[in-house]
C-alpha positions as a printed Julia matrix, in Angstrom:
534×3 Matrix{Float64}:
   2.4     0.42  -14.86
   4.25    3.3   -16.42
   6.79    3.27  -19.16
  10.18    4.95  -18.94
  12.0     4.43  -22.25
  15.61    4.82  -21.32
  17.92    1.9   -22.05
  16.89   -1.11  -23.94
  20.48   -2.24  -24.15
  19.84   -5.96  -23.95
  17.51   -5.92  -26.93
  18.63   -2.81  -28.76
  19.83   -4.72  -31.8
  16.6    -6.66  -32.05
  14.42   -3.58  -31.76
  16.54   -1.57  -34.19
  16.18   -4.32  -36.78
  12.4    -4.14  -36.95
  11.0    -2.61  -40.11
   7.27   -2.01  -40.3
   6.9    -0.08  -43.5
   3.96   -0.98  -45.68
   4.47   -4.6   -46.69
   4.96   -5.43  -50.35
   4.22   -9.14  -50.42
   1.2   -11.11  -49.31
   1.31  -14.12  -47.07
  -1.13  -16.95  -47.05
  -4.21  -16.5   -44.87
  -3.92  -17.87  -41.35
  -4.24  -21.65  -41.41
  -7.6   -22.89  -40.17
  -7.5   -24.34  -36.69
  -8.56  -27.93  -36.22
  -9.67  -30.08  -33.32
 -12.07  -29.51  -30.49
  -9.84  -27.1   -28.57
  -8.67  -24.91  -31.42
  -9.75  -21.68  -33.02
 -11.94  -21.62  -36.12
 -11.13  -18.39  -37.94
 -13.76  -16.32  -39.62
 -13.35  -15.57  -43.31
 -11.32  -12.4   -43.6
  -9.01  -10.72  -46.09
  -5.48  -11.85  -45.34
  -3.03   -9.41  -43.88
  -0.03   -8.63  -46.01
   3.15   -9.76  -44.22
   6.74   -9.06  -45.12
   9.94  -10.3   -43.58
  11.45   -8.01  -40.96
  13.64  -10.54  -39.22
  16.48   -9.59  -36.94
  19.58  -11.44  -35.83
  17.75  -12.45  -32.67
  14.43  -13.24  -34.36
  15.13  -14.14  -38.01
  11.61  -15.4   -38.81
   9.85  -12.26  -37.62
   7.32  -10.8   -40.05
   5.61   -7.4   -40.06
   2.37   -5.96  -41.32
  -0.11   -3.18  -40.66
  -3.86   -2.97  -40.17
  -6.19    0.02  -40.13
  -8.64    0.7   -37.32
 -11.11    3.54  -36.77
  -9.77    6.41  -34.7
 -13.31    6.6   -33.26
 -14.8     3.14  -32.97
 -18.26    4.71  -32.76
 -17.65    6.07  -36.26
 -16.08    3.12  -38.08
 -16.19    4.84  -41.48
 -14.34    7.89  -40.17
 -10.67    8.73  -39.9
  -8.45    5.64  -39.49
  -5.3     4.93  -37.52
  -2.7     2.42  -38.65
  -1.51   -0.26  -36.25
   1.9    -1.87  -36.73
   1.97   -5.65  -36.24
   4.62   -8.34  -36.0
   4.38  -12.1   -35.88
   6.23  -15.36  -35.61
   3.95  -17.68  -37.61
   3.0   -21.11  -36.38
   4.71  -24.08  -37.99
   2.82  -26.99  -36.47
   0.14  -28.78  -38.48
  -2.43  -27.94  -35.8
  -2.66  -24.29  -34.78
  -3.99  -22.96  -31.49
  -4.59  -19.62  -33.17
  -3.07  -16.19  -32.53
  -1.35  -15.33  -29.26
  -1.33  -11.53  -28.87
   1.47  -10.29  -26.62
   1.9    -6.89  -24.99
   4.75   -5.51  -22.81
   2.79   -2.82  -20.97
   3.02    0.94  -20.75
   0.73    2.47  -21.72
   3.12    3.58  -24.42
   5.21    0.42  -24.77
   6.08   -0.91  -28.21
   5.21   -4.57  -28.58
   6.78   -5.44  -31.93
   9.78   -7.28  -30.49
   7.64   -9.13  -27.96
   6.48  -11.6   -30.61
  10.02  -12.76  -31.22
  10.87  -12.87  -27.55
   7.83  -14.88  -26.49
   8.06  -17.31  -29.41
  11.76  -17.96  -28.74
  11.27  -18.26  -24.96
   8.47  -20.82  -25.0
   9.31  -24.47  -25.68
   9.71  -24.85  -29.45
   6.95  -27.47  -29.74
   4.49  -25.17  -27.97
   5.52  -21.97  -29.77
   5.06  -23.75  -33.08
   1.35  -24.11  -32.33
   0.72  -20.36  -32.12
   0.93  -17.36  -34.38
   2.63  -15.08  -31.85
   1.48  -11.53  -32.61
   3.13   -8.34  -31.39
   1.69   -4.9   -31.95
   2.25   -1.23  -31.34
  -0.97    0.15  -29.8
  -2.52    3.28  -31.24
  -0.21    6.27  -30.98
   2.85    4.12  -30.23
   6.07    3.58  -32.15
   5.51    2.42  -35.73
   1.75    2.85  -35.51
   0.51    6.08  -37.06
  -0.15    8.78  -36.16
   2.36    8.55  -33.31
   2.35   11.0   -30.42
   5.18   13.23  -29.25
   3.78   16.12  -27.25
   6.97   17.89  -26.14
  10.31   16.79  -27.6
  13.22   16.99  -25.15
  10.85   17.29  -22.17
  13.13   15.06  -20.09
  16.43   16.58  -21.18
  18.78   17.13  -18.23
  19.14   18.83  -15.89
  15.54   19.09  -14.68
  14.53   20.89  -11.5
  14.8    18.86   -8.3
  11.7    16.66   -8.08
  11.28   17.43   -4.35
  10.2    21.07   -4.08
  11.91   23.03   -1.31
   9.76   26.14   -1.71
   6.43   27.32   -3.0
   8.2    28.82   -6.01
   9.86   25.5    -6.86
   6.53   23.7    -6.61
   4.86   26.35   -8.76
   7.56   26.01  -11.4
   7.1    22.24  -11.53
   3.32   22.59  -11.7
   3.61   25.05  -14.58
   5.98   22.7   -16.37
   3.51   19.79  -16.1
   0.61   22.01  -17.14
   2.57   23.2   -20.17
   3.06   19.58  -21.21
  -0.7    18.98  -21.0
  -1.41   22.14  -22.97
   1.13   21.22  -25.63
  -0.48   17.79  -26.02
  -3.84   19.44  -26.54
  -2.46   21.89  -29.1
  -0.47   19.29  -31.05
  -2.67   16.21  -30.77
  -6.07   17.58  -29.79
  -7.76   15.61  -32.54
  -6.35   12.34  -31.17
  -6.56   12.75  -27.41
 -10.31   11.95  -27.07
  -9.54    8.51  -28.55
  -6.37    7.7   -26.62
  -7.71    5.37  -23.96
  -7.66    1.72  -22.97
 -11.16    0.99  -24.26
 -10.22    2.25  -27.72
  -6.99    0.23  -27.61
  -8.96   -2.87  -26.58
 -11.33   -2.38  -29.5
  -8.25   -2.17  -31.73
  -7.36   -5.66  -30.53
 -10.62   -6.91  -31.93
  -9.83   -5.25  -35.24
  -6.55   -7.18  -35.19
  -8.44  -10.38  -34.38
 -10.74   -9.92  -37.35
  -7.82   -9.1   -39.65
  -6.13  -12.31  -38.52
  -9.25  -14.25  -39.46
  -9.6   -15.74  -35.98
 -12.82  -16.44  -34.14
 -10.98  -16.1   -30.82
  -7.6   -14.91  -29.61
  -5.2   -15.92  -26.89
  -3.66  -13.01  -25.0
  -0.49  -12.64  -22.9
   0.16   -9.26  -21.28
   2.64   -7.84  -18.79
   2.12   -4.82  -16.5
  -0.33   -2.33  -18.09
  -0.88   -5.06  -20.66
  -2.75   -6.95  -17.95
  -5.3    -4.17  -17.69
  -5.57   -3.91  -21.48
  -6.21   -7.65  -21.64
  -8.79   -7.54  -18.86
 -10.63   -4.68  -20.56
 -10.61   -6.58  -23.86
 -12.03   -9.6   -22.07
 -14.77   -7.45  -20.56
 -15.74   -5.96  -23.93
 -15.41   -9.15  -25.97
 -15.68  -12.12  -23.6
 -16.73  -14.5   -26.34
 -13.55  -13.71  -28.25
 -11.17  -14.78  -25.46
  -9.74  -18.29  -25.61
  -6.86  -18.05  -23.11
  -5.74  -15.08  -21.03
  -2.36  -14.77  -19.27
  -1.68  -11.74  -17.04
   1.78  -11.18  -15.53
   2.48   -8.44  -12.94
  -1.02   -7.17  -12.6
  -2.46   -3.69  -12.44
  -4.95   -3.28   -9.59
  -8.13   -2.63  -11.57
  -9.73   -0.92   -8.57
  -7.07    1.81   -8.41
  -6.98    3.11  -11.97
  -4.95    5.32  -12.03
  -4.38    7.82   -9.22
  -4.55    5.33   -6.35
  -2.37    2.84   -8.19
   0.36    5.45   -8.54
   0.24    6.26   -4.83
   0.67    2.57   -4.13
   3.74    2.53   -6.34
   5.4     5.22   -4.22
   5.6     2.99   -1.17
   6.44   -0.17   -3.1
   9.36    1.44   -4.95
  10.74    2.82   -1.72
  10.68   -0.7    -0.28
  12.57   -2.02   -3.3
  15.13    0.79   -2.97
  15.68   -0.3     0.62
  16.11   -3.87   -0.6
  18.77   -2.62   -3.01
  20.57   -0.83   -0.17
  20.46   -4.01    1.91
  21.95   -5.99   -0.98
  24.74   -3.44   -1.4
  25.45   -3.65    2.36
  25.54   -7.44    2.19
  28.15   -7.1    -0.54
  30.29   -4.49    1.21
  33.43   -6.42    0.32
  32.75   -5.53   -3.32
  31.27   -2.05   -3.08
  32.81   -0.6     0.07
  29.73    1.39    1.06
  29.29   -0.12    4.52
  27.62   -3.14    6.04
  24.62   -1.31    7.49
  21.65   -1.05    5.06
  20.5     2.2     6.66
  23.99    3.6     6.26
  24.07    2.62    2.6
  20.7     4.24    2.05
  21.95    7.38    3.79
  24.96    7.39    1.46
  22.6     7.27   -1.52
  20.67   10.29   -0.24
  24.0    12.0     0.41
  24.82   11.4    -3.26
  21.45   12.91   -4.14
  22.25   16.05   -2.1
  25.63   16.31   -3.81
  24.28   16.15   -7.37
  21.63   18.72   -6.47
  24.43   21.19   -5.74
  26.68   20.04   -8.58
  25.06   17.78  -11.2
  27.36   14.88  -12.03
  29.16   15.56  -15.33
  26.72   18.44  -15.78
  23.93   15.97  -16.6
  22.8    14.07  -13.51
  20.83   16.09  -10.99
  18.5    14.62   -8.36
  15.69   13.88  -10.8
  18.04   12.16  -13.22
  19.57   10.23  -10.31
  16.15    8.92   -9.28
  15.43    7.96  -12.88
  18.75    6.12  -13.07
  18.12    3.99   -9.99
  14.4     3.45  -10.55
  14.99    0.54  -12.97
  16.5    -1.35  -10.03
  12.99   -1.37   -8.58
  11.75   -3.17  -11.68
  14.51   -5.73  -11.99
  17.22   -6.7    -9.52
  19.43   -7.91  -12.35
  20.37   -4.24  -12.73
  21.61   -3.97   -9.14
  25.27   -4.85   -9.8
  25.55   -2.21  -12.52
  23.82    0.43  -10.41
  25.85   -0.43   -7.3
  29.06   -0.14   -9.3
  28.17    3.41  -10.41
  26.99    4.31   -6.88
  30.26    3.13   -5.33
  32.38    4.81   -7.99
  30.74    8.17   -7.29
  30.77    7.94   -3.49
  34.17    6.31   -3.03
  36.13    7.64   -6.01
  34.27   10.87   -6.89
  33.79    9.39  -10.36
  31.13   11.56  -11.98
  31.51    9.92  -15.36
  30.47    6.53  -13.97
  27.21    8.05  -12.74
  26.66    9.89  -16.0
  27.23    6.69  -17.97
  24.71    4.84  -15.81
  22.23    7.65  -16.46
  22.75    7.35  -20.21
  22.32    3.57  -20.03
  19.31    3.42  -17.74
  17.42    6.69  -17.87
  18.19    9.03  -20.77
  15.02    9.48  -22.83
  15.23    9.27  -26.61
  12.51    9.86  -29.21
  10.96    6.48  -28.47
  10.82    7.48  -24.81
   9.21   10.8   -25.67
   6.6     8.92  -27.67
   6.08    6.45  -24.83
   5.58    9.16  -22.24
   3.19   11.07  -24.5
   1.04    7.97  -24.95
   1.31    7.16  -21.25
  -0.11   10.52  -20.23
  -2.71   10.53  -22.99
  -4.11    7.14  -21.98
  -3.92    7.41  -18.19
  -5.27   10.97  -18.1
  -8.18    9.97  -20.34
  -8.96    6.57  -18.78
 -10.11    7.79  -15.39
 -10.58   10.9   -13.28
  -7.63   12.54  -11.52
  -7.82   15.19   -8.78
  -8.3    18.64  -10.26
  -7.52   20.38   -7.0
  -3.75   20.68   -6.62
  -3.95   20.64   -2.84
  -5.07   16.99   -3.07
  -1.95   16.09   -5.05
   0.29   18.08   -2.7
  -1.16   16.64    0.51
  -1.16   13.06   -0.75
   2.37   13.38   -2.09
   3.88   14.88    1.06
   2.12   12.24    3.16
   3.6     9.47    1.02
   6.99   11.19    0.77
   7.43   11.35    4.53
   7.27    7.55    4.65
   8.65    6.71    1.21
  10.93    9.44   -0.14
  12.75    7.58   -2.9
  10.5     8.41   -5.89
   7.23    9.84   -4.56
   7.62   13.4    -5.86
   9.24   12.13   -9.05
   6.17    9.98   -9.67
   3.86   12.88   -8.92
   5.44   15.11  -11.53
   5.43   12.25  -14.02
   1.64   12.11  -13.68
   0.92   15.78  -12.94
  -0.14   16.66  -16.51
  -3.35   14.78  -15.66
  -4.26   17.58  -13.22
  -4.88   19.92  -16.17
  -5.44   17.47  -19.0
  -7.4    19.13  -21.84
  -9.79   16.19  -22.4
 -12.42   15.11  -19.9
 -11.8    11.68  -18.33
 -13.84    8.55  -18.88
 -15.15    6.17  -16.25
 -12.83    3.23  -15.55
 -13.94   -0.15  -16.83
 -15.15   -2.59  -14.2
 -13.32   -5.69  -15.33
 -15.26   -8.2   -13.2
 -15.93  -11.11  -15.54
 -17.56  -14.51  -15.3
 -18.01  -15.01  -19.04
 -14.47  -15.9   -20.11
 -12.53  -19.15  -19.79
 -10.37  -19.31  -16.65
  -7.4   -16.92  -16.83
  -3.88  -17.5   -15.5
  -2.37  -14.75  -13.34
   1.24  -14.33  -12.18
   2.31  -11.96   -9.41
   5.45  -11.4    -7.33
   4.9   -10.56   -3.67
   7.33   -7.6    -3.68
   6.66   -6.16   -7.13
   7.0    -2.37   -6.97
   5.38   -1.25  -10.23
   2.25   -3.35   -9.73
   2.07   -4.23   -6.03
   0.93   -7.68   -4.95
  -2.61   -6.7    -3.99
  -3.39   -5.99   -7.65
  -2.81   -9.6    -8.6
  -5.07  -10.83   -5.82
  -7.78   -8.34   -6.76
  -7.66   -9.26  -10.44
  -7.85  -12.97   -9.62
 -11.02  -12.29   -7.66
 -12.48  -10.2   -10.48
 -11.93  -12.91  -13.1
 -14.03  -15.89  -12.06
 -12.26  -19.23  -12.05
  -8.8   -17.75  -12.66
  -5.62  -19.29  -11.28
  -3.11  -17.19   -9.31
   0.57  -18.19   -9.3
   2.62  -16.23   -6.76
   6.38  -15.76   -6.73
   7.14  -15.64   -3.0
   9.78  -13.06   -2.16
  10.11  -11.96   -5.75
  10.58   -8.26   -6.33
  10.84   -8.11  -10.11
   8.18   -6.7   -12.38
   7.54   -9.25  -15.12
   8.32  -12.72  -13.85
   7.49  -15.34  -16.47
   9.94  -16.21  -19.25
  12.74  -14.7   -17.18
  14.45  -17.74  -15.73
  12.06  -19.08  -13.06
  11.33  -22.66  -14.13
   8.54  -23.1   -11.58
   6.58  -20.15  -12.97
   7.25  -21.09  -16.57
   6.03  -24.65  -16.05
   2.57  -23.33  -15.13
   2.62  -20.98  -18.11
   3.52  -23.82  -20.47
   0.83  -26.11  -19.06
  -1.81  -23.43  -19.49
  -0.83  -22.48  -23.04
  -0.6   -26.16  -23.98
  -4.1   -27.23  -22.99
  -5.6   -24.69  -20.58
  -4.46  -26.48  -17.4
  -4.6   -24.28  -14.31
  -2.62  -24.81  -11.08
  -4.56  -26.52   -8.33
  -4.37  -25.42   -4.7
  -1.44  -25.51   -2.34
  -1.04  -21.77   -1.99
  -2.06  -19.25    0.63
  -3.36  -15.72    0.81
  -5.44  -16.18   -2.32
  -2.7   -17.98   -4.28
  -3.37  -21.28   -6.0
   0.31  -22.15   -6.07
   3.51  -20.54   -4.79
   6.92  -20.56   -6.47
  10.14  -19.48   -4.8
  11.84  -16.39   -6.15
  15.12  -16.66   -8.02
  18.28  -15.99   -5.98
  19.47  -12.41   -5.75
  22.13  -11.41   -8.29
  25.8   -11.79   -7.51
  27.93   -8.67   -7.09
  30.44   -7.15   -9.52
  31.94   -7.31  -12.01
  28.65   -6.04  -13.34
  29.37   -7.33  -16.84
  29.19  -10.89  -15.52
  26.88  -10.51  -12.52
  23.35  -11.88  -12.59
  23.87  -13.33  -16.05
  20.21  -14.24  -16.47
  19.94  -13.5   -20.17
  16.21  -14.24  -20.32
  15.56  -11.82  -17.48
  17.68   -9.09  -18.99
  16.04   -9.47  -22.39
  12.53   -9.42  -20.96
  13.15   -6.39  -18.79
  14.75   -4.55  -21.65
  11.55   -5.08  -23.62
   9.3    -4.08  -20.73
  11.24   -0.88  -20.24
  10.77    1.24  -17.14
   7.63    2.53  -15.59
   6.38   -0.25  -17.92
């Protein structure tokens, strides 16, 4: 569910081209919906839209809307939310389709262009596809950045080998929490999913729509479910892809990630072993995995190119747990270091996949602010330590790394809220997508959410390990998405284990050369937008 803003290479040009300064020209109000299955907008002042098109998405428009910082005090201090849209072109509109890539902390401005261009043209033309930066994120103001350069290399080893090392890491996390409180103390009480969901209703009203359609990935599934709980009468269609387990928000969900990411790392090692003719790291998956941990030991003693220590190495390979399209590139760097002692190859992979820029600092600041505020976290460090070591013994790949990523919540300066119980029988049937081997949001979350949302349909990608599975090249999945967004049709039966329908996963990527391997451009674009820990 988390958001690591390292590379966004596949969509860098598109993201860089977005401009969300205050618009200078007004667009026409949203066209009234017609027909029995369309949205009738309420009368509202039109948003002011200006062109902010990119080479990839030339018709993209941008705007802003103001929302109360404290929704219980609507006349108080405002925040400004940055919006984007691809406007509908069909004579009959199905209303706005709000899209969100996850996080918390993920920017959603480019998602409007991606979703509109990925759906069939006839269907996309029926929607105003709306992207947005949630409060605190990206072009929305004020934006958070608690500790600039917090992730600069080389960080201490994530796995503590002494009490002193653990104490140092604890102090570092606590200092991040304290800095957030000192710098953004006026904002932190209002950085939470409920406030963000209420912002969505501000956006709905500004769009002049009686109801909205919503399409969220990863954390965006939880945001959508919370919105549906708060405003069930405002939901027309709801699509959730790669689903947060609403019963584990957020400490238990993160423990579940530890084991799931380790399983995906083992799957990566098995793929490298299967392609030994290309990578030369051995045909035994366990041997390949041992070579990876040997590389980790080596960069602990001598960070590669002075920049990649063990924490940076974990960050570099973690994206492979989100999307196997990255495996060829990661395997190439892995083999170059182990076989040729090429430190620069590893350092380049780190820069491409894991180095954190200002957008990443903003994303992490929002991530901690929202997750630490949304729900209670253990305040006794021994609970964190015992749970982490227990998980690490079984799943060592990223368990301690994940603990330190979340550890500011142990001393967060704002008291937590109670998690929202998203159980809902008041909304139209939702459509849920989940891969069986997803690491960031393990499979059980999709099943749980489908049970919480009465009448929903669950589409399962059997054997799929990617996080974010629609609009990324799987025609079976996308057919169900298109049917649902066209007229609300849900899949009917034929699945097992709670699924309504099962689709086969896409084939694994082909090995090097990495520049040509796994050339699934939709998948690469989507996963660039979703980011990491997204």
